[in-house]
Amino acid sequence: ELVTNIKTPGRRRGGAGNTSGEADMSNRVADQQKVAVDEDMQYAVFVSYVEIYNNYTYDLLDQPKMDIVTGRQKLASKILREDSYRNMYVHGVTEVEVKSPEEALEAFYRGQKQRSVSATILNLQS
């Protein structure tokens, strides 16, 4: 299996959180569905990775910007919008074209480093 060693990020906002760095993979279910592909067509796959944290939406594949108040690198909050078909989307989110499962996992790992994880009373990893 391709996804065997997913780690949670070391950088945390707030409390101590899960210090082992290991993501809980016990409740994951592999998708067995396959999609028929017409060999005469060309396809492109794009991935994005967002996080909703304290009612703010962050693009985890975006580059952090310097916060002029704190002087630290910080992700800018993105805006959640609704299109004319009433589908929700994150305006201005980074979309990365991937050509293999390995490239998709590379984008995933890059986003994992940007995630915010900390312990709460109800969750060890929230």
PDB file of C-alpha atoms in Angstrom:
ATOM      1  CA  GLU A   1       0.000   0.000   0.000  1.00  0.00           C
ATOM      2  CA  LEU A   2       1.273   3.432  -0.950  1.00  0.00           C
ATOM      3  CA  VAL A   3       0.088   5.283   2.164  1.00  0.00           C
ATOM      4  CA  THR A   4       1.759   3.474   5.047  1.00  0.00           C
ATOM      5  CA  ASN A   5       3.685   6.022   7.064  1.00  0.00           C
ATOM      6  CA  ILE A   6       1.753   9.289   7.333  1.00  0.00           C
ATOM      7  CA  LYS A   7       3.111  11.592   9.996  1.00  0.00           C
ATOM      8  CA  THR A   8       1.378  14.481  11.670  1.00  0.00           C
ATOM      9  CA  PRO A   9       3.242  17.779  11.678  1.00  0.00           C
ATOM     10  CA  GLY A  10       5.735  18.662  14.375  1.00  0.00           C
ATOM     11  CA  ARG A  11       4.711  22.349  14.476  1.00  0.00           C
ATOM     12  CA  ARG A  12       1.672  22.948  16.641  1.00  0.00           C
ATOM     13  CA  ARG A  13      -0.510  25.875  17.597  1.00  0.00           C
ATOM     14  CA  GLY A  14      -1.646  25.723  21.184  1.00  0.00           C
ATOM     15  CA  GLY A  15      -1.247  22.722  23.501  1.00  0.00           C
ATOM     16  CA  ALA A  16       1.092  19.753  23.560  1.00  0.00           C
ATOM     17  CA  GLY A  17      -0.952  17.438  21.317  1.00  0.00           C
ATOM     18  CA  ASN A  18       0.172  14.041  20.043  1.00  0.00           C
ATOM     19  CA  THR A  19       3.936  13.930  20.416  1.00  0.00           C
ATOM     20  CA  SER A  20       4.434  10.572  18.670  1.00  0.00           C
ATOM     21  CA  GLY A  21       4.045  12.127  15.209  1.00  0.00           C
ATOM     22  CA  GLU A  22       2.099   9.125  13.955  1.00  0.00           C
ATOM     23  CA  ALA A  23      -1.295   9.609  12.314  1.00  0.00           C
ATOM     24  CA  ASP A  24      -4.074   7.235  13.359  1.00  0.00           C
ATOM     25  CA  MET A  25      -4.707   5.098  10.282  1.00  0.00           C
ATOM     26  CA  SER A  26      -6.853   2.477  12.044  1.00  0.00           C
ATOM     27  CA  ASN A  27     -10.208   3.795  10.810  1.00  0.00           C
ATOM     28  CA  ARG A  28      -9.259   4.264   7.149  1.00  0.00           C
ATOM     29  CA  VAL A  29     -10.961   2.229   4.456  1.00  0.00           C
ATOM     30  CA  ALA A  30      -9.360   1.683   1.059  1.00  0.00           C
ATOM     31  CA  ASP A  31     -11.572   2.732  -1.854  1.00  0.00           C
ATOM     32  CA  GLN A  32     -11.959  -0.240  -4.193  1.00  0.00           C
ATOM     33  CA  GLN A  33     -13.815   1.721  -6.891  1.00  0.00           C
ATOM     34  CA  LYS A  34     -12.067   2.002 -10.253  1.00  0.00           C
ATOM     35  CA  VAL A  35     -12.752   4.574 -12.942  1.00  0.00           C
ATOM     36  CA  ALA A  36     -12.911   3.569 -16.604  1.00  0.00           C
ATOM     37  CA  VAL A  37     -10.415   5.582 -18.651  1.00  0.00           C
ATOM     38  CA  ASP A  38     -10.687   6.195 -22.379  1.00  0.00           C
ATOM     39  CA  GLU A  39      -7.144   5.729 -23.727  1.00  0.00           C
ATOM     40  CA  ASP A  40      -7.819   8.224 -26.552  1.00  0.00           C
ATOM     41  CA  MET A  41      -8.484  11.067 -24.113  1.00  0.00           C
ATOM     42  CA  GLN A  42      -6.106  13.168 -22.051  1.00  0.00           C
ATOM     43  CA  TYR A  43      -6.786  13.707 -18.357  1.00  0.00           C
ATOM     44  CA  ALA A  44      -5.415  15.984 -15.678  1.00  0.00           C
ATOM     45  CA  VAL A  45      -5.678  15.538 -11.912  1.00  0.00           C
ATOM     46  CA  PHE A  46      -5.362  18.499  -9.554  1.00  0.00           C
ATOM     47  CA  VAL A  47      -5.165  18.337  -5.779  1.00  0.00           C
ATOM     48  CA  SER A  48      -5.692  20.965  -3.106  1.00  0.00           C
ATOM     49  CA  TYR A  49      -5.424  20.682   0.664  1.00  0.00           C
ATOM     50  CA  VAL A  50      -7.297  22.997   3.033  1.00  0.00           C
ATOM     51  CA  GLU A  51      -7.752  23.118   6.778  1.00  0.00           C
ATOM     52  CA  ILE A  52     -10.540  24.705   8.792  1.00  0.00           C
ATOM     53  CA  TYR A  53      -9.076  25.793  12.112  1.00  0.00           C
ATOM     54  CA  ASN A  54     -10.901  28.055  14.599  1.00  0.00           C
ATOM     55  CA  ASN A  55     -13.443  28.992  11.898  1.00  0.00           C
ATOM     56  CA  TYR A  56     -10.719  30.110   9.469  1.00  0.00           C
ATOM     57  CA  THR A  57      -9.907  28.305   6.222  1.00  0.00           C
ATOM     58  CA  TYR A  58      -6.224  27.837   5.365  1.00  0.00           C
ATOM     59  CA  ASP A  59      -4.660  26.661   2.103  1.00  0.00           C
ATOM     60  CA  LEU A  60      -2.068  24.154   3.288  1.00  0.00           C
ATOM     61  CA  LEU A  61      -0.277  24.133  -0.089  1.00  0.00           C
ATOM     62  CA  ASP A  62       0.162  27.925  -0.079  1.00  0.00           C
ATOM     63  CA  GLN A  63       3.406  29.606   0.973  1.00  0.00           C
ATOM     64  CA  PRO A  64       3.207  31.291   4.399  1.00  0.00           C
ATOM     65  CA  LYS A  65       3.502  35.087   4.389  1.00  0.00           C
ATOM     66  CA  MET A  66       5.286  37.277   6.932  1.00  0.00           C
ATOM     67  CA  ASP A  67       2.863  38.574   9.577  1.00  0.00           C
ATOM     68  CA  ILE A  68       3.694  42.255  10.101  1.00  0.00           C
ATOM     69  CA  VAL A  69       2.364  42.183  13.682  1.00  0.00           C
ATOM     70  CA  THR A  70       4.179  39.093  15.021  1.00  0.00           C
ATOM     71  CA  GLY A  71       7.068  38.969  12.542  1.00  0.00           C
ATOM     72  CA  ARG A  72       6.466  35.224  11.998  1.00  0.00           C
ATOM     73  CA  GLN A  73       5.499  33.257   8.897  1.00  0.00           C
ATOM     74  CA  LYS A  74       1.724  32.696   8.759  1.00  0.00           C
ATOM     75  CA  LEU A  75      -0.803  31.266   6.308  1.00  0.00           C
ATOM     76  CA  ALA A  76      -3.405  33.758   5.103  1.00  0.00           C
ATOM     77  CA  SER A  77      -7.030  32.816   5.684  1.00  0.00           C
ATOM     78  CA  LYS A  78      -9.020  32.014   2.521  1.00  0.00           C
ATOM     79  CA  ILE A  79     -12.657  32.808   1.791  1.00  0.00           C
ATOM     80  CA  LEU A  80     -15.306  30.107   1.450  1.00  0.00           C
ATOM     81  CA  ARG A  81     -17.697  30.898  -1.413  1.00  0.00           C
ATOM     82  CA  GLU A  82     -20.706  29.431  -3.171  1.00  0.00           C
ATOM     83  CA  ASP A  83     -20.946  29.105  -6.956  1.00  0.00           C
ATOM     84  CA  SER A  84     -24.077  29.536  -9.098  1.00  0.00           C
ATOM     85  CA  TYR A  85     -24.892  25.814  -8.640  1.00  0.00           C
ATOM     86  CA  ARG A  86     -24.769  26.207  -4.839  1.00  0.00           C
ATOM     87  CA  ASN A  87     -21.489  24.260  -4.545  1.00  0.00           C
ATOM     88  CA  MET A  88     -19.112  25.498  -1.864  1.00  0.00           C
ATOM     89  CA  TYR A  89     -15.458  26.146  -2.719  1.00  0.00           C
ATOM     90  CA  VAL A  90     -12.403  27.882  -1.279  1.00  0.00           C
ATOM     91  CA  HIS A  91     -11.653  31.001  -3.305  1.00  0.00           C
ATOM     92  CA  GLY A  92      -8.025  31.297  -4.439  1.00  0.00           C
ATOM     93  CA  VAL A  93      -6.926  27.871  -3.196  1.00  0.00           C
ATOM     94  CA  THR A  94      -3.722  26.393  -4.621  1.00  0.00           C
ATOM     95  CA  GLU A  95      -4.352  23.576  -7.101  1.00  0.00           C
ATOM     96  CA  VAL A  96      -1.367  21.347  -7.890  1.00  0.00           C
ATOM     97  CA  GLU A  97      -1.406  19.161 -11.001  1.00  0.00           C
ATOM     98  CA  VAL A  98      -0.194  15.644 -10.194  1.00  0.00           C
ATOM     99  CA  LYS A  99       0.774  12.952 -12.650  1.00  0.00           C
ATOM    100  CA  SER A 100       1.258  10.022 -10.256  1.00  0.00           C
ATOM    101  CA  PRO A 101       0.198   8.784  -6.824  1.00  0.00           C
ATOM    102  CA  GLU A 102       3.698   9.686  -5.603  1.00  0.00           C
ATOM    103  CA  GLU A 103       3.252  13.325  -6.677  1.00  0.00           C
ATOM    104  CA  ALA A 104      -0.128  13.421  -4.915  1.00  0.00           C
ATOM    105  CA  LEU A 105       1.454  12.086  -1.725  1.00  0.00           C
ATOM    106  CA  GLU A 106       4.265  14.629  -2.021  1.00  0.00           C
ATOM    107  CA  ALA A 107       1.661  17.425  -2.093  1.00  0.00           C
ATOM    108  CA  PHE A 108      -0.123  15.770   0.834  1.00  0.00           C
ATOM    109  CA  TYR A 109       3.079  15.635   2.912  1.00  0.00           C
ATOM    110  CA  ARG A 110       3.843  19.276   2.064  1.00  0.00           C
ATOM    111  CA  GLY A 111       0.372  20.204   3.347  1.00  0.00           C
ATOM    112  CA  GLN A 112       0.785  18.036   6.454  1.00  0.00           C
ATOM    113  CA  LYS A 113       3.743  20.216   7.490  1.00  0.00           C
ATOM    114  CA  GLN A 114       1.451  23.280   7.459  1.00  0.00           C
ATOM    115  CA  ARG A 115      -1.363  21.712   9.513  1.00  0.00           C
ATOM    116  CA  SER A 116      -2.320  22.976  12.965  1.00  0.00           C
ATOM    117  CA  VAL A 117      -2.682  20.210  15.532  1.00  0.00           C
ATOM    118  CA  SER A 118      -3.022  20.446  19.290  1.00  0.00           C
ATOM    119  CA  ALA A 119      -4.644  18.600  22.161  1.00  0.00           C
ATOM    120  CA  THR A 120      -8.045  19.536  23.558  1.00  0.00           C
ATOM    121  CA  ILE A 121     -10.074  18.092  26.416  1.00  0.00           C
ATOM    122  CA  LEU A 122     -12.166  16.071  23.937  1.00  0.00           C
ATOM    123  CA  ASN A 123      -9.466  15.084  21.409  1.00  0.00           C
ATOM    124  CA  LEU A 124      -5.809  14.247  21.751  1.00  0.00           C
ATOM    125  CA  GLN A 125      -5.317  15.442  18.187  1.00  0.00           C
ATOM    126  CA  SER A 126      -7.655  18.200  17.104  1.00  0.00           C
TER     127      SER A 126
END
